[in-house]
Structures are given as C-alpha cells and as structure tokens.
Amino acid sequence: MLDINKIREDFPILKREVNGKPLVYFDNAATSQTPQVVIDAIVDYYSTYNANIHRGVHSLSQEATDAYEQARIKIQKHFNAAQSYEIIFTSGTTHSINLVSSGFESLINQGDEVLLSALEHHSNIVPWQMLCEKTGATLKVIPMTQSGELDMAAFAKAVTPKTKLVFVNHVSNALGTVNDIKTIIAKAHSVGAAVLIDGAQATPHIKPDVQALDVDFYVCSAHKICGPTGVGILYGKQEWLDKLPPYQGGGEMIETVTFEKTTYAGLPHKFEAGTPNICGGIATGVGLDYMNSIGFDTIATYENELLTYATEKLIAIDGLKIYGTSKEKTAVISFNVGEIHPYDIGTILDKLGIAVRTGHHCAQPIMDFYKIPGTVRASFSFYNTMEEIDIFVAGLEKAVLMLS
Ligand SMILES: *Cc1c(COP(=O)(O)O)cnc(C)c1O
C-alpha cells in the first residue's frame, strides 16, 4: 500500500498554487517532479564536495568521483546490467540515441534495413533518418493499429536477413501503449539485428531487467524518474559498446594522446568525453533509490488505479474520444473532445491550476495516423490522487461547456 499523504509531503512543488489554485500536475510524461531527497543531494553536492572527477588526487575530487561511480552502480543494479561499465552517462534519451545511431554509421551499409515503429518519439526517428541518409540504408516502419498497438504480424514479416537494427519504445509517450519488447527483441535477434529500446516513458512505471530482456541498448532520461534534467542513461551490452566508435573526442575519453595518435579509454569513459553532469549523475542515483524505496510494483498498482478511475470518468463526457486503448498501458490518457482544439482545453485547464500537455507530443506520425492535429494528454504519477482527477474532470467539463 502506498501512503499517498506521506509521498506528497516529499515533493515541495506539490504545495504551490498556479493561477490562484492548488497545482494539479498531470504532465508527468513530459517530466516528473523532484522529491526533496534529490533536491537535498544537489544542494549537498554544491555545498560540500563540488570538484571535478576522475583526475584529482585531492580529497574533494575523490569524494565526488566515488559518489558519481556509486551512482553508476546504483543504475547498474536497478537495470540489472551485468557490468557497471555498460552504463554510460549522457545528457538525456535524445543524446543516448544519437550516440548509438552515429556509432552505427560505421557498421551499416547500403542495402541494409533498419526498422522502427510507428509509435516512436521524434528523438527515436530523426537520428535514424540521418543514419540512413548517410549510409544508404533503408528505414522501414512497423505499422500500428487503431487501438495504438504495434501490428506484430506485420513486424514479424518485416524482419529479414537484411535487418540490421530495430528501434522501438518500451512505452509510447503519446498513447501509453506498453510494447511487447521481449518478442520484438527475440525476433530481431533471430536475424542477428541489434535492438535499441527507448525506455524514456517506461522507466517511470516499470523496472526493466536488461539481461532478462536480452536487449542490446536501453536508454532513458533521469528527469522522468524523479531525477534532474540534463542527465540520460545509456545501457549497452559490452559487445556492442566495444564495437561502436567514440561519439565525441575530448578529455576523459582517452588513454594516451600525442599529435600522431590517440588511444581511447576503455568503457565507460570512451563515451564520456569532457566533464560530465557530476551532480546530476549523483542525484539520478538518489532519485532511483527514492522510487525503489516505494517499489515499482506498488507504483504500478497505484497508477493503474488512477488510470482506471480517470478513464471511467472521462469516457462519460459527451464527445470525448480516447486515443490509445491498448490492453497494456501506463497511466497516460490522450484524448480530444468533439472538434475542440486541444490547445484551447489546455489553456482553460491551466487557468484552473491544472497542467496537461497539448499538441503532437513529439510524435507527429501518430497524430497523422489518427488524422488529428494533436491531443490533450493527462499523464499520472504515483504522487497524484483520485481527488486531483475529480478536479481535472470538473475543470474539463467546464472547459468543454465554454468552448462548445
Ligand atoms: C521524453 C521522451 C524522449 C526524449 O527524452 P529527452 O529527455 O527529451 O531526451 C524520447 N522518447 C520518449 C518515449 C520520451 O517519452
């Protein structure tokens, strides 16, 4: 059981008002709020042991290095990676994907095929398009169905010996669909293709086991799992990380440098050129500890109750249509009401202190599929309440009345 009152006490921002009303924060799919322990970790870092890592002999540098490397181990344990050096710190999901896609430029040839899903975020589309443009490889799309699920039969057919890479999100940020990544990974591996899973939207709700999944790359952003912005995680299987060339050149990522030749450092430093977001990495570990102290099973059960409750209340509203009705779904509801523009609904809700997202959610192909400009998206987290859903539904009814 989750002690919701105690949890809400942990998030200072939940006490504030917006436009004179208590904040109802339903934009969790865009970024999560930050618990006090994470804020404290950031303040503590800059107040007591701020120093550059990995190269200083002095005590502060040692302390900062230890804390940063401890965070890497926390992340390793959380994802059940075999080795801590299979965890690479990046600046976010987008950076993680670009690191992998640019690395594949040297491993992909004309005539090869790369497969992505119709449910992807732009950040898991554009880098691969750039890769295909540079290499002459062909981009193929796994189609989706009306309920917002991937067409797994079409996927099975699309995988051929030419397939070299498959990229799919674990959970769709626009619709909340949980994809059957285990089946996708196994099928891709049957032809020797590598698989990258975009876990940015799954990690707030699900604790993935990268070894059980046998995934090659799994990426996510700290700011969606109670951590700070500007930190991303890239898990890569050692065999693949060894094959990929470095992404950026600079300090930290070298073993020796002369003007004639540079040799690169081993994992993970090969991919971590320059001074990283030290404080952010440490705070990411604290955020994961916090979520694990609640427990991902507890989080999932509670969020599912929020989802069911909100879905029932919303479908009772005349003319409201929910996009994304897959059986396996996280706590995201994308919807429109009649012909009302999502932006207008979002604006009125904001006046009532309710934060939702409107628009295409960085997933324009999904909106094109449904032939809509965008949706209103309400996304819930474990610190949201049933009462907030009531406030949101009442606000929405008011907005609909004003706009129709
Ligand atoms: C948020 C998100 C991204 C992008 O994450 P950034 O932190 O902006 O790099 C990519 N994919 C999905 C599914 C997301 O939800």
Short mmCIF file of C-alpha atoms and ligand atoms in Angstrom, two decimals:
data_model
loop_
_atom_site.label_atom_id
_atom_site.label_comp_id
_atom_site.label_asym_id
_atom_site.label_seq_id
_atom_site.Cartn_x
_atom_site.Cartn_y
_atom_site.Cartn_z
CA MET A 1 0.00 0.00 0.00
CA LEU A 2 1.19 3.44 -0.87
CA ASP A 3 0.95 6.22 1.75
CA ILE A 4 -0.08 9.00 -0.61
CA ASN A 5 -0.10 11.77 2.01
CA LYS A 6 3.42 10.93 3.08
CA ILE A 7 4.60 10.74 -0.53
CA ARG A 8 3.11 14.13 -1.39
CA GLU A 9 4.99 15.63 1.55
CA ASP A 10 8.20 14.57 -0.22
CA PHE A 11 7.52 16.87 -3.21
CA PRO A 12 7.70 20.56 -2.27
CA ILE A 13 6.33 21.74 -5.62
CA LEU A 14 3.02 19.97 -4.98
CA LYS A 15 2.29 22.57 -2.29
CA ARG A 16 2.31 25.51 -4.67
CA GLU A 17 -0.56 27.26 -6.36
CA VAL A 18 -0.90 28.11 -10.04
CA ASN A 19 -3.21 30.92 -11.04
CA GLY A 20 -4.58 31.02 -7.50
CA LYS A 21 -5.48 27.31 -7.49
CA PRO A 22 -3.67 24.33 -5.97
CA LEU A 23 -1.41 22.81 -8.63
CA VAL A 24 -2.71 19.64 -10.27
CA TYR A 25 0.30 18.31 -12.15
CA PHE A 26 -0.74 15.88 -14.88
CA ASP A 27 2.20 16.39 -17.24
CA ASN A 28 4.33 13.62 -15.79
CA ALA A 29 5.06 12.08 -19.18
CA ALA A 30 6.97 15.27 -20.07
CA THR A 31 8.93 15.42 -16.83
CA SER A 32 8.47 14.15 -13.30
CA GLN A 33 8.61 16.33 -10.20
CA THR A 34 11.57 16.22 -7.88
CA PRO A 35 11.46 14.81 -4.34
CA GLN A 36 13.20 16.68 -1.51
CA VAL A 37 15.89 13.97 -1.17
CA VAL A 38 17.03 14.68 -4.74
CA ILE A 39 16.96 18.45 -4.20
CA ASP A 40 18.98 17.90 -1.00
CA ALA A 41 21.52 15.75 -2.86
CA ILE A 42 22.04 18.56 -5.38
CA VAL A 43 22.45 21.20 -2.66
CA ASP A 44 24.76 18.90 -0.69
CA TYR A 45 26.98 18.31 -3.70
CA TYR A 46 27.49 22.01 -4.42
CA SER A 47 27.68 22.90 -0.72
CA THR A 48 30.20 20.30 0.39
CA TYR A 49 32.13 18.36 -2.27
CA ASN A 50 31.90 20.04 -5.68
CA ALA A 51 35.03 19.04 -7.61
CA ASN A 52 35.99 17.61 -10.96
CA ILE A 53 36.12 13.83 -11.06
CA HIS A 54 38.45 11.05 -12.16
CA ARG A 55 41.65 13.07 -12.29
CA GLY A 56 42.18 14.84 -8.99
CA VAL A 57 44.36 13.47 -6.20
CA HIS A 58 42.74 15.77 -3.67
CA SER A 59 40.01 14.68 -1.28
CA LEU A 60 37.09 16.58 -2.79
CA SER A 61 37.79 15.09 -6.20
CA GLN A 62 37.94 11.62 -4.67
CA GLU A 63 34.65 12.14 -2.87
CA ALA A 64 32.94 13.41 -6.00
CA THR A 65 34.37 10.55 -8.07
CA ASP A 66 33.22 7.97 -5.51
CA ALA A 67 29.71 9.40 -5.38
CA TYR A 68 29.47 9.56 -9.19
CA GLU A 69 30.69 5.99 -9.62
CA GLN A 70 28.38 4.83 -6.82
CA ALA A 71 25.51 6.31 -8.80
CA ARG A 72 26.59 4.32 -11.84
CA ILE A 73 26.48 1.15 -9.73
CA LYS A 74 23.02 2.03 -8.41
CA ILE A 75 21.85 2.39 -12.01
CA GLN A 76 23.55 -0.86 -12.97
CA LYS A 77 21.71 -2.68 -10.16
CA HIS A 78 18.41 -1.02 -10.99
CA PHE A 79 18.55 -2.22 -14.60
CA ASN A 80 20.31 -5.48 -13.70
CA ALA A 81 23.17 -4.78 -16.12
CA ALA A 82 25.97 -7.34 -15.98
CA GLN A 83 28.72 -4.70 -15.62
CA SER A 84 28.77 -1.13 -14.27
CA TYR A 85 30.77 -0.02 -17.32
CA GLU A 86 27.81 -0.96 -19.50
CA ILE A 87 26.08 2.11 -18.02
CA ILE A 88 27.04 5.29 -19.88
CA PHE A 89 26.02 8.71 -18.57
CA THR A 90 24.64 11.02 -21.27
CA SER A 91 22.61 14.23 -21.21
CA GLY A 92 19.29 12.50 -21.94
CA THR A 93 17.43 9.95 -24.04
CA THR A 94 17.98 12.07 -27.14
CA HIS A 95 21.74 12.16 -26.58
CA SER A 96 21.82 8.40 -25.87
CA ILE A 97 20.04 7.61 -29.14
CA ASN A 98 22.29 9.94 -31.14
CA LEU A 99 25.36 8.33 -29.58
CA VAL A 100 24.22 4.90 -30.76
CA SER A 101 22.91 5.97 -34.16
CA SER A 102 26.08 7.86 -35.07
CA GLY A 103 28.15 4.91 -33.89
CA PHE A 104 26.31 2.68 -36.31
CA GLU A 105 27.39 4.79 -39.28
CA SER A 106 30.49 2.64 -39.49
CA LEU A 107 28.58 -0.63 -39.05
CA ILE A 108 25.73 -0.13 -41.56
CA ASN A 109 25.92 -0.35 -45.33
CA GLN A 110 23.83 0.47 -48.35
CA GLY A 111 21.09 -2.14 -48.76
CA ASP A 112 20.84 -2.82 -45.04
CA GLU A 113 17.48 -2.24 -43.42
CA VAL A 114 16.66 -0.55 -40.15
CA LEU A 115 13.26 -0.97 -38.60
CA LEU A 116 11.44 1.42 -36.31
CA SER A 117 7.90 1.57 -35.02
CA ALA A 118 5.02 3.86 -35.92
CA LEU A 119 4.77 4.80 -32.23
CA GLU A 120 8.14 6.50 -31.90
CA HIS A 121 9.02 9.86 -30.36
CA HIS A 122 10.78 12.19 -32.81
CA SER A 123 14.02 11.59 -30.95
CA ASN A 124 13.81 7.91 -31.92
CA ILE A 125 13.03 8.75 -35.57
CA VAL A 126 15.20 11.63 -36.71
CA PRO A 127 18.66 10.24 -35.69
CA TRP A 128 17.91 7.04 -37.64
CA GLN A 129 16.76 9.00 -40.68
CA MET A 130 20.09 10.83 -40.53
CA LEU A 131 21.88 7.48 -40.26
CA CYS A 132 20.02 6.15 -43.32
CA GLU A 133 20.75 9.29 -45.33
CA LYS A 134 24.46 8.96 -44.60
CA THR A 135 24.74 5.22 -45.18
CA GLY A 136 22.14 4.48 -47.87
CA ALA A 137 20.34 2.04 -45.57
CA THR A 138 16.55 1.79 -45.80
CA LEU A 139 14.20 2.82 -42.99
CA LYS A 140 11.13 0.60 -42.59
CA VAL A 141 8.20 1.24 -40.27
CA ILE A 142 6.35 -1.29 -38.12
CA PRO A 143 2.72 -0.21 -38.53
CA MET A 144 0.27 0.48 -35.69
CA THR A 145 -3.40 -0.41 -35.23
CA GLN A 146 -6.39 1.80 -34.33
CA SER A 147 -6.04 0.86 -30.65
CA GLY A 148 -2.49 2.22 -30.70
CA GLU A 149 -0.70 -1.15 -30.60
CA LEU A 150 2.03 -2.36 -32.89
CA ASP A 151 0.98 -4.75 -35.62
CA MET A 152 3.11 -7.69 -34.52
CA ALA A 153 2.25 -9.83 -37.55
CA ALA A 154 3.47 -7.07 -39.85
CA PHE A 155 6.58 -6.72 -37.69
CA ALA A 156 7.37 -10.44 -37.98
CA LYS A 157 7.10 -10.14 -41.78
CA ALA A 158 9.26 -7.02 -41.94
CA VAL A 159 12.22 -8.71 -40.22
CA THR A 160 14.51 -10.20 -42.86
CA PRO A 161 18.19 -11.12 -43.08
CA LYS A 162 18.72 -7.54 -44.32
CA THR A 163 17.50 -6.13 -40.98
CA LYS A 164 20.46 -4.78 -39.02
CA LEU A 165 18.81 -2.64 -36.37
CA VAL A 166 15.41 -2.36 -34.69
CA PHE A 167 14.33 0.62 -32.54
CA VAL A 168 11.13 0.63 -30.56
CA ASN A 169 9.97 2.44 -27.48
CA HIS A 170 9.09 0.35 -24.45
CA VAL A 171 6.12 2.62 -23.77
CA SER A 172 4.64 5.22 -26.14
CA ASN A 173 4.75 8.71 -24.64
CA ALA A 174 1.78 9.85 -26.75
CA LEU A 175 -0.58 6.93 -26.06
CA GLY A 176 0.82 4.98 -23.11
CA THR A 177 0.95 1.69 -25.06
CA VAL A 178 3.31 -0.86 -23.50
CA ASN A 179 5.01 -2.65 -26.37
CA ASP A 180 5.85 -6.34 -26.32
CA ILE A 181 9.57 -5.68 -26.46
CA LYS A 182 10.57 -9.16 -25.36
CA THR A 183 9.03 -10.66 -28.52
CA ILE A 184 10.47 -7.86 -30.65
CA ILE A 185 13.99 -8.39 -29.26
CA ALA A 186 13.87 -12.18 -29.73
CA LYS A 187 12.63 -11.86 -33.32
CA ALA A 188 15.27 -9.25 -34.21
CA HIS A 189 17.99 -11.40 -32.70
CA SER A 190 16.87 -14.36 -34.83
CA VAL A 191 18.33 -12.49 -37.84
CA GLY A 192 21.26 -11.01 -35.93
CA ALA A 193 19.87 -7.46 -35.74
CA ALA A 194 20.69 -5.20 -32.79
CA VAL A 195 17.82 -3.70 -30.78
CA LEU A 196 17.62 -0.29 -29.11
CA ILE A 197 14.73 0.23 -26.71
CA ASP A 198 13.70 3.79 -25.88
CA GLY A 199 12.72 3.42 -22.24
CA ALA A 200 12.14 7.13 -21.51
CA GLN A 201 8.46 6.58 -20.91
CA ALA A 202 8.63 3.10 -19.41
CA THR A 203 11.18 3.73 -16.66
CA PRO A 204 8.85 5.93 -14.53
CA HIS A 205 6.49 2.95 -14.24
CA ILE A 206 8.41 -0.28 -14.90
CA LYS A 207 11.74 -1.62 -13.64
CA PRO A 208 13.35 -3.22 -16.70
CA ASP A 209 15.78 -6.14 -16.46
CA VAL A 210 18.14 -5.67 -19.38
CA GLN A 211 19.64 -9.15 -19.06
CA ALA A 212 16.26 -10.93 -18.91
CA LEU A 213 15.16 -8.86 -21.93
CA ASP A 214 18.48 -9.60 -23.63
CA VAL A 215 18.31 -6.07 -25.06
CA ASP A 216 21.35 -4.55 -26.80
CA PHE A 217 20.70 -0.90 -25.90
CA TYR A 218 18.23 0.56 -23.41
CA VAL A 219 18.02 4.34 -22.98
CA CYS A 220 16.16 6.75 -20.71
CA SER A 221 16.19 10.23 -19.12
CA ALA A 222 16.74 10.97 -15.42
CA HIS A 223 14.23 13.83 -15.44
CA LYS A 224 11.32 11.41 -15.93
CA ILE A 225 12.34 9.23 -12.97
CA CYS A 226 12.47 11.86 -10.20
CA GLY A 227 15.98 12.96 -11.19
CA PRO A 228 17.30 16.22 -12.64
CA THR A 229 17.20 17.41 -16.26
CA GLY A 230 20.33 17.09 -18.35
CA VAL A 231 21.17 13.50 -17.41
CA GLY A 232 20.49 10.44 -19.50
CA ILE A 233 21.29 6.79 -19.20
CA LEU A 234 22.55 4.54 -21.94
CA TYR A 235 22.77 0.85 -21.19
CA GLY A 236 24.67 -1.03 -23.87
CA LYS A 237 25.77 -4.64 -23.98
CA GLN A 238 29.54 -4.74 -23.74
CA GLU A 239 29.93 -6.48 -27.10
CA TRP A 240 28.08 -3.64 -28.83
CA LEU A 241 29.74 -0.83 -26.88
CA ASP A 242 33.10 -2.32 -27.82
CA LYS A 243 32.11 -2.28 -31.50
CA LEU A 244 30.88 1.33 -31.55
CA PRO A 245 33.44 4.09 -32.08
CA PRO A 246 33.57 7.01 -29.59
CA TYR A 247 30.90 9.64 -30.09
CA GLN A 248 32.86 12.73 -29.08
CA GLY A 249 36.55 13.37 -28.68
CA GLY A 250 38.00 15.21 -25.71
CA GLY A 251 39.24 14.82 -22.19
CA GLU A 252 38.29 11.77 -20.08
CA MET A 253 37.80 9.52 -23.09
CA ILE A 254 41.46 8.98 -23.94
CA GLU A 255 44.21 6.73 -22.71
CA THR A 256 47.15 8.48 -24.37
CA VAL A 257 47.29 11.48 -26.69
CA THR A 258 50.11 12.55 -28.99
CA PHE A 259 49.76 14.61 -32.15
CA GLU A 260 50.42 11.44 -34.13
CA LYS A 261 47.96 9.10 -32.46
CA THR A 262 45.41 8.89 -29.67
CA THR A 263 44.31 5.69 -27.99
CA TYR A 264 40.90 5.61 -26.40
CA ALA A 265 40.00 4.83 -22.83
CA GLY A 266 38.01 1.71 -22.02
CA LEU A 267 34.33 1.59 -21.13
CA PRO A 268 32.55 3.60 -19.91
CA HIS A 269 34.94 6.53 -20.35
CA LYS A 270 35.27 6.01 -24.11
CA PHE A 271 31.76 7.50 -24.42
CA GLU A 272 32.07 10.14 -21.69
CA ALA A 273 34.24 12.89 -23.14
CA GLY A 274 34.61 16.05 -21.08
CA THR A 275 33.38 16.95 -17.62
CA PRO A 276 30.00 15.30 -17.14
CA ASN A 277 26.99 16.46 -15.16
CA ILE A 278 28.56 15.16 -11.94
CA CYS A 279 25.93 16.45 -9.58
CA GLY A 280 23.17 15.33 -11.93
CA GLY A 281 24.54 11.80 -12.12
CA ILE A 282 24.71 11.56 -8.34
CA ALA A 283 21.18 12.97 -7.99
CA THR A 284 19.92 10.43 -10.56
CA GLY A 285 21.05 7.62 -8.28
CA VAL A 286 19.23 9.27 -5.36
CA GLY A 287 16.04 9.56 -7.46
CA LEU A 288 16.17 5.86 -8.33
CA ASP A 289 16.75 4.98 -4.66
CA TYR A 290 13.70 7.04 -3.79
CA MET A 291 11.48 5.29 -6.34
CA ASN A 292 12.80 1.89 -5.31
CA SER A 293 12.04 2.68 -1.67
CA ILE A 294 8.38 2.98 -2.70
CA GLY A 295 8.69 -0.01 -5.02
CA PHE A 296 7.86 -0.27 -8.70
CA ASP A 297 5.13 -2.89 -8.11
CA THR A 298 3.42 -0.56 -5.65
CA ILE A 299 3.82 2.35 -8.08
CA ALA A 300 2.38 0.36 -10.99
CA THR A 301 -0.60 -0.90 -8.99
CA TYR A 302 -1.48 2.57 -7.73
CA GLU A 303 -1.02 4.29 -11.08
CA ASN A 304 -3.20 1.66 -12.68
CA GLU A 305 -5.97 2.54 -10.23
CA LEU A 306 -5.57 6.21 -11.19
CA LEU A 307 -5.72 5.27 -14.88
CA THR A 308 -8.86 3.15 -14.50
CA TYR A 309 -10.61 5.79 -12.40
CA ALA A 310 -9.75 8.62 -14.79
CA THR A 311 -10.66 6.61 -17.88
CA GLU A 312 -14.11 5.78 -16.48
CA LYS A 313 -14.81 9.40 -15.60
CA LEU A 314 -13.54 10.74 -18.92
CA ILE A 315 -15.47 8.42 -21.22
CA ALA A 316 -18.66 9.61 -19.54
CA ILE A 317 -18.06 13.06 -21.09
CA ASP A 318 -20.09 13.59 -24.25
CA GLY A 319 -17.98 13.56 -27.43
CA LEU A 320 -14.74 12.60 -25.67
CA LYS A 321 -12.56 10.17 -27.58
CA ILE A 322 -9.51 8.46 -26.10
CA TYR A 323 -6.59 7.64 -28.40
CA GLY A 324 -4.59 4.63 -27.33
CA THR A 325 -6.73 1.88 -25.88
CA SER A 326 -4.29 -0.99 -25.76
CA LYS A 327 -4.72 -3.59 -23.03
CA GLU A 328 -1.22 -2.99 -21.69
CA LYS A 329 -1.00 0.70 -20.93
CA THR A 330 0.71 3.04 -18.47
CA ALA A 331 -1.08 5.95 -16.79
CA VAL A 332 -1.38 8.19 -19.85
CA ILE A 333 -4.65 9.35 -21.40
CA SER A 334 -4.59 11.11 -24.75
CA PHE A 335 -7.94 12.48 -25.83
CA ASN A 336 -9.97 15.05 -27.73
CA VAL A 337 -13.48 16.34 -27.14
CA GLY A 338 -15.57 16.78 -30.30
CA GLU A 339 -13.98 19.35 -32.60
CA ILE A 340 -12.50 21.46 -29.80
CA HIS A 341 -8.83 22.26 -30.33
CA PRO A 342 -6.64 20.61 -27.66
CA TYR A 343 -4.74 23.87 -27.11
CA ASP A 344 -7.95 25.66 -26.05
CA ILE A 345 -8.73 22.98 -23.49
CA GLY A 346 -5.16 23.10 -22.16
CA THR A 347 -5.32 26.87 -21.80
CA ILE A 348 -8.51 26.83 -19.76
CA LEU A 349 -7.25 23.97 -17.58
CA ASP A 350 -4.10 25.99 -16.86
CA LYS A 351 -6.26 28.86 -15.59
CA LEU A 352 -7.64 26.32 -13.12
CA GLY A 353 -4.17 25.28 -11.98
CA ILE A 354 -4.22 22.01 -13.95
CA ALA A 355 -1.14 21.17 -16.00
CA VAL A 356 -1.71 18.88 -19.00
CA ARG A 357 0.13 18.67 -22.29
CA THR A 358 -1.47 19.51 -25.62
CA GLY A 359 -0.21 19.02 -29.15
CA HIS A 360 1.53 16.24 -31.01
CA HIS A 361 3.75 15.10 -28.08
CA CYS A 362 6.81 14.84 -30.37
CA ALA A 363 5.07 12.00 -32.17
CA GLN A 364 3.59 13.61 -35.30
CA PRO A 365 3.32 10.30 -37.22
CA ILE A 366 0.86 9.02 -34.59
CA MET A 367 -1.27 12.16 -34.99
CA ASP A 368 -1.16 11.76 -38.78
CA PHE A 369 -2.29 8.15 -38.37
CA TYR A 370 -5.39 9.31 -36.47
CA LYS A 371 -5.77 12.35 -38.79
CA ILE A 372 -5.79 14.81 -35.87
CA PRO A 373 -3.59 17.83 -35.14
CA GLY A 374 -2.91 16.70 -31.61
CA THR A 375 -4.49 15.62 -28.36
CA VAL A 376 -4.84 16.67 -24.76
CA ARG A 377 -2.64 14.37 -22.72
CA ALA A 378 -3.07 13.77 -19.00
CA SER A 379 -0.33 11.63 -17.53
CA PHE A 380 -0.27 10.46 -13.93
CA SER A 381 2.41 9.66 -11.43
CA PHE A 382 2.42 7.87 -8.09
CA TYR A 383 2.13 11.22 -6.27
CA ASN A 384 -1.17 12.10 -7.96
CA THR A 385 -4.53 11.45 -6.29
CA MET A 386 -8.11 10.47 -7.13
CA GLU A 387 -9.20 13.90 -5.81
CA GLU A 388 -6.95 15.56 -8.39
CA ILE A 389 -8.64 13.52 -11.09
CA ASP A 390 -12.02 14.79 -9.84
CA ILE A 391 -10.74 18.40 -10.03
CA PHE A 392 -9.38 17.75 -13.52
CA VAL A 393 -12.62 16.18 -14.80
CA ALA A 394 -14.70 19.03 -13.34
CA GLY A 395 -12.32 21.53 -14.96
CA LEU A 396 -12.54 19.74 -18.27
CA GLU A 397 -16.35 19.76 -18.16
CA LYS A 398 -16.22 23.49 -17.54
CA ALA A 399 -13.80 24.00 -20.45
CA VAL A 400 -15.96 21.95 -22.79
CA LEU A 401 -19.03 23.97 -21.83
CA MET A 402 -17.20 27.23 -22.54
CA LEU A 403 -15.74 26.07 -25.84
CA SER A 404 -18.69 24.33 -27.49
C1 LIG B 1 10.74 12.12 -23.27
C2 LIG B 1 10.97 11.11 -24.31
C3 LIG B 1 12.07 11.17 -25.17
C4 LIG B 1 13.05 12.31 -25.15
O1 LIG B 1 13.69 12.45 -23.94
P1 LIG B 1 14.66 13.71 -23.69
O2 LIG B 1 14.81 13.71 -22.21
O3 LIG B 1 13.94 14.91 -24.19
O4 LIG B 1 15.91 13.44 -24.42
C5 LIG B 1 12.23 10.16 -26.08
N1 LIG B 1 11.37 9.15 -26.17
C6 LIG B 1 10.29 9.04 -25.36
C7 LIG B 1 9.38 7.87 -25.49
C8 LIG B 1 10.05 10.03 -24.42
O5 LIG B 1 8.98 9.95 -23.63
#
